Structures are given as C-alpha cells and as structure tokens.
Tab-separated table of C-alpha atoms in Angstrom:
chain	number	residue	atom	x	y	z
A	1	MET	CA	5.131	-19.574	-3.462
A	2	ASN	CA	7.178	-16.672	-2.570
A	3	PRO	CA	5.769	-14.006	-0.078
A	4	ILE	CA	3.685	-10.785	0.155
A	5	LEU	CA	5.622	-8.894	1.933
A	6	ILE	CA	3.112	-6.508	3.871
A	7	VAL	CA	5.662	-3.253	5.161
A	8	GLY	CA	3.517	-2.012	8.163
A	9	GLY	CA	1.482	-4.876	9.129
A	10	CYS	CA	0.665	-3.726	12.182
A	11	GLY	CA	-1.640	-1.520	11.929
A	12	GLN	CA	-5.768	-2.502	11.082
A	13	ILE	CA	-5.292	-2.264	7.216
A	14	GLY	CA	-1.870	-4.389	7.112
A	15	ARG	CA	-3.652	-7.053	9.148
A	16	ALA	CA	-6.566	-6.866	6.989
A	17	ILE	CA	-4.563	-7.028	3.827
A	18	ALA	CA	-2.886	-10.035	5.613
A	19	ARG	CA	-5.983	-11.880	6.176
A	20	ARG	CA	-7.418	-11.658	3.019
A	21	ILE	CA	-3.844	-12.603	1.502
A	22	PHE	CA	-3.953	-15.959	4.051
A	23	ASN	CA	-7.413	-16.923	2.590
A	24	SER	CA	-6.037	-16.993	-1.092
A	25	ARG	CA	-3.578	-18.394	-3.240
A	26	PHE	CA	-0.886	-16.156	-1.540
A	27	TYR	CA	1.425	-16.652	1.344
A	28	PRO	CA	1.216	-13.219	3.450
A	29	ALA	CA	4.627	-12.201	5.629
A	30	SER	CA	4.250	-8.749	7.387
A	31	VAL	CA	6.867	-6.271	9.064
A	32	CYS	CA	6.216	-3.321	11.094
A	33	ARG	CA	8.249	-0.755	13.284
A	34	CYS	CA	6.162	-1.654	16.206
A	35	ARG	CA	6.158	-5.228	16.266
A	36	ASP	CA	9.008	-6.230	14.723
A	37	ASP	CA	11.572	-3.314	14.969
A	38	PHE	CA	11.517	-2.888	11.362
A	39	ASP	CA	13.093	0.417	10.237
A	40	ALA	CA	12.468	1.221	6.438
A	41	GLY	CA	15.021	4.122	6.215
A	42	SER	CA	17.333	1.409	7.087
A	43	PRO	CA	18.428	-0.462	4.071
A	44	ASP	CA	21.076	-2.698	6.278
A	45	LYS	CA	18.285	-3.604	8.372
A	46	MET	CA	16.158	-4.340	5.997
A	47	LYS	CA	18.333	-7.009	4.072
A	48	MET	CA	19.097	-8.262	7.175
A	49	MET	CA	15.040	-8.864	8.005
A	50	LEU	CA	14.399	-9.907	4.215
A	51	GLY	CA	17.411	-12.216	3.933
A	52	ASP	CA	17.755	-13.547	0.563
A	53	ASP	CA	13.685	-14.334	0.061
A	54	ARG	CA	12.275	-13.645	-3.005
A	55	LEU	CA	9.087	-11.420	-3.060
A	56	ASP	CA	6.110	-12.483	-5.083
A	57	GLY	CA	4.282	-8.882	-3.752
A	58	LEU	CA	5.308	-6.309	-2.032
A	59	VAL	CA	2.626	-3.719	-0.580
A	60	MET	CA	3.661	-0.763	1.246
A	61	VAL	CA	1.233	0.304	3.997
A	62	ALA	CA	3.561	1.976	6.291
A	63	GLU	CA	3.379	5.806	6.712
A	64	ALA	CA	7.341	6.269	5.386
A	65	GLY	CA	8.769	9.169	4.115
A	66	ALA	CA	10.323	9.229	0.120
A	67	GLY	CA	13.633	8.411	1.364
A	68	ALA	CA	12.629	5.151	3.254
A	69	PHE	CA	10.080	4.245	0.388
A	70	GLN	CA	13.040	4.499	-1.860
A	71	ASN	CA	15.088	2.437	0.466
A	72	VAL	CA	12.163	-0.570	0.575
A	73	LEU	CA	11.829	-0.609	-3.317
A	74	SER	CA	15.795	-0.628	-3.949
A	75	VAL	CA	16.090	-3.639	-1.074
A	76	ALA	CA	13.231	-5.264	-2.271
A	77	LYS	CA	13.864	-4.972	-6.245
A	78	PRO	CA	16.350	-8.165	-6.539
A	79	LEU	CA	13.792	-10.282	-4.481
A	80	LEU	CA	10.712	-10.029	-6.544
A	81	THR	CA	9.797	-12.508	-8.819
A	82	ARG	CA	9.216	-12.240	-12.550
A	83	THR	CA	5.899	-11.802	-11.859
A	84	ALA	CA	5.516	-9.953	-8.374
A	85	SER	CA	3.589	-6.784	-7.541
A	86	VAL	CA	4.341	-4.075	-5.958
A	87	THR	CA	1.293	-1.572	-4.404
A	88	LEU	CA	1.361	1.542	-2.518
A	89	ILE	CA	-1.355	2.486	-0.181
A	90	SER	CA	-2.119	5.958	-0.397
A	91	THR	CA	-4.591	8.306	-0.093
A	92	ILE	CA	-6.688	11.143	-1.880
A	93	HIS	CA	-5.715	13.803	0.773
A	94	HIS	CA	-3.085	15.434	-1.680
A	95	LEU	CA	-6.010	16.210	-4.313
A	96	THR	CA	-7.118	18.533	-2.032
A	97	HIS	CA	-4.625	19.544	0.161
A	98	ASP	CA	-0.668	20.708	-0.685
A	99	ASP	CA	1.155	20.311	3.175
A	100	ASP	CA	4.122	18.185	3.465
A	101	TYR	CA	1.950	14.703	3.940
A	102	ALA	CA	0.175	15.749	0.931
A	103	ARG	CA	3.662	16.429	-0.895
A	104	SER	CA	5.008	13.283	0.538
A	105	LYS	CA	2.205	10.928	-1.090
A	106	ARG	CA	2.655	12.826	-3.908
A	107	ARG	CA	6.309	11.743	-4.936
A	108	GLN	CA	5.716	8.257	-3.463
A	109	GLU	CA	3.062	7.746	-6.441
A	110	ALA	CA	4.924	9.812	-8.827
A	111	MET	CA	8.276	7.489	-7.444
A	112	LEU	CA	6.736	4.468	-7.428
A	113	LEU	CA	4.993	4.224	-11.216
A	114	GLU	CA	7.994	5.826	-12.675
A	115	TRP	CA	10.306	2.838	-10.453
A	116	GLY	CA	7.816	0.210	-12.178
A	117	GLY	CA	7.920	1.408	-15.571
A	118	HIS	CA	11.830	1.480	-15.794
A	119	PHE	CA	12.006	-2.244	-14.081
A	120	LYS	CA	9.158	-3.224	-15.553
A	121	VAL	CA	7.995	-4.501	-12.375
A	122	ARG	CA	3.685	-4.638	-11.708
A	123	SER	CA	3.159	-1.290	-9.698
A	124	ASN	CA	-0.327	-0.313	-9.205
A	125	ILE	CA	-1.488	2.473	-6.405
A	126	LEU	CA	-4.237	2.014	-4.342
A	127	ARG	CA	-5.877	5.477	-2.858
A	128	LEU	CA	-8.246	5.491	0.018
A	129	GLY	CA	-10.893	7.700	1.677
A	130	HIS	CA	-12.059	7.892	4.570
A	131	ILE	CA	-11.619	3.620	6.299
A	132	VAL	CA	-12.540	3.400	10.064
A	133	GLY	CA	-10.834	1.997	12.415
A	134	THR	CA	-7.086	3.461	11.582
A	135	LYS	CA	-5.160	5.706	12.715
A	136	ALA	CA	-6.507	8.628	10.495
A	137	TRP	CA	-10.101	7.050	11.900
A	138	PRO	CA	-10.098	5.702	15.553
A	139	ALA	CA	-13.846	5.300	15.173
A	140	GLU	CA	-16.901	6.399	12.431
A	141	ASP	CA	-17.010	10.192	12.678
A	142	ALA	CA	-21.172	10.452	11.880
A	143	SER	CA	-20.244	14.737	11.169
A	144	ARG	CA	-18.187	13.406	8.083
A	145	LEU	CA	-21.025	10.377	6.726
A	146	PRO	CA	-22.577	13.692	4.620
A	147	GLU	CA	-19.091	14.097	2.449
A	148	ILE	CA	-19.000	10.509	1.431
A	149	PRO	CA	-21.739	9.561	-1.376
A	150	ALA	CA	-21.643	5.671	-0.278
A	151	GLY	CA	-22.788	6.741	3.124
A	152	ARG	CA	-20.742	4.792	5.623
A	153	PHE	CA	-17.090	4.344	5.654
A	154	GLY	CA	-14.847	1.890	4.623
A	155	THR	CA	-13.387	-0.959	6.308
A	156	PRO	CA	-9.901	-2.642	6.593
A	157	GLU	CA	-11.436	-5.236	4.758
A	158	GLU	CA	-12.470	-3.866	1.972
A	159	VAL	CA	-8.977	-2.757	1.587
A	160	GLY	CA	-7.510	-6.282	1.442
A	161	ASP	CA	-10.168	-7.187	-1.014
A	162	ALA	CA	-8.370	-4.421	-3.505
A	163	VAL	CA	-5.292	-5.687	-2.390
A	164	LEU	CA	-5.957	-8.745	-3.289
A	165	PHE	CA	-7.638	-7.770	-6.698
A	166	ILE	CA	-4.098	-5.692	-7.242
A	167	LEU	CA	-2.107	-8.817	-6.037
A	168	SER	CA	-4.419	-11.326	-8.404
A	169	SER	CA	-4.683	-9.264	-11.659
A	170	GLU	CA	-1.709	-9.694	-13.739
A	171	TRP	CA	-2.815	-7.422	-16.290
A	172	LEU	CA	-3.054	-4.461	-14.398
A	173	TRP	CA	0.088	-2.244	-14.168
A	174	GLY	CA	0.804	1.181	-13.480
A	175	SER	CA	-2.626	1.826	-12.288
A	176	VAL	CA	-4.513	3.924	-9.522
A	177	ILE	CA	-7.446	2.482	-8.079
A	178	THR	CA	-9.547	4.604	-5.550
A	179	LEU	CA	-11.093	3.523	-2.866
A	180	ASP	CA	-13.392	6.340	-0.920
A	181	GLY	CA	-16.903	5.543	-1.552
A	182	GLY	CA	-17.004	8.515	-4.227
A	183	ILE	CA	-15.321	11.392	-1.995
A	184	SER	CA	-13.135	11.773	-4.943
A	185	SER	CA	-16.197	11.867	-7.634
A	186	LEU	CA	-17.124	15.199	-5.625
A	187	ALA	CA	-13.796	17.035	-5.874
A	188	LYS	CA	-13.402	17.487	-9.221
C-alpha cells in the first residue's frame, strides 16, 4: 500500500482527512508549511521531501497559488500509481465572487481537470461551503446560518468522509462534488 499525500495537512481539514484515511484501507502522509517547512512552490524541495515513494493519491488542501499547485502536480505525476487519485479541495466562493481568490480557484480547478484528462489520472474536485473549525470559519457564526439550507455548518470530519469516498471510487473521474449544505443550490 502506497501513501495518500495530503498537502496542507496541518489544518483542521487536513487532519480530519488524515484521520478518516487512516481508519480505512489507505495510508495517509501529510505535509504542510507550518510543521514541515514544506513549500509547494519549490519543486526541488518537494522532490527532496517526497523522494521516490509511489503515491496512491494526492489531496491538495493547502491554499496555494496556481504556480505552486502546478509544481505539486508536476512533481507528483511520476510518483502516482496507475490507479491513483488526485483531489483538489476547492470552494464555492468562486461561484458568486470574482476576486483574486475566486479567480485562483477557477484556474486551479480548470488546470486539474485538464491535467487529469491529458495524463489519464483520476482527478476530482471537492468544493466546500462553510466548514466550522477552519481558517475561514474558526467558529460558527449564527448570522450565517440562514444562508445554509441544511441549517448548520459543515464539519472537517464530513470533508474527510467525502475525500475518502472520492479516493475509494475508482470510477469517479473528472467530477466536481459540492459539500456546502445546499448553499450553492440557492445561488443558481
């Protein structure tokens, strides 16, 4: 069994994904800037940290720009096994906004789906809404609950469950899964 590399594994979502993966048939390996001095923007540093390990998957949780994201993909590509899965954790923010963050997320999503199709790598996107315990939502903000049809914030554990589903489904290719309690359904 080869590891699933979680880039951005120090935050609440990264840790929840690692816990969920650990309790399954996969083996998580996580790296992050705060704990490992991991720099996704440096291909040389990435190669040094990853070595020659093969990967059964890559989960990109880290908030990295399009250039750093492209570096991660290019370094990880030769390490991915034939059935590996690449998952980008994204956001619903870019569905209703046009700021720098939204444009960056749109570029990353398009880049991943094009890259996955070109190299025939199972690549999927998980778009998140309001997940409590994250940098964007450190605590529940009761004033935001009316915009969530589910009536509550999502949890990092629910993100971990969704990532495990994506990793486990070898038939899931080029898909965008939205985990937002129904917020994006109202924005249409």
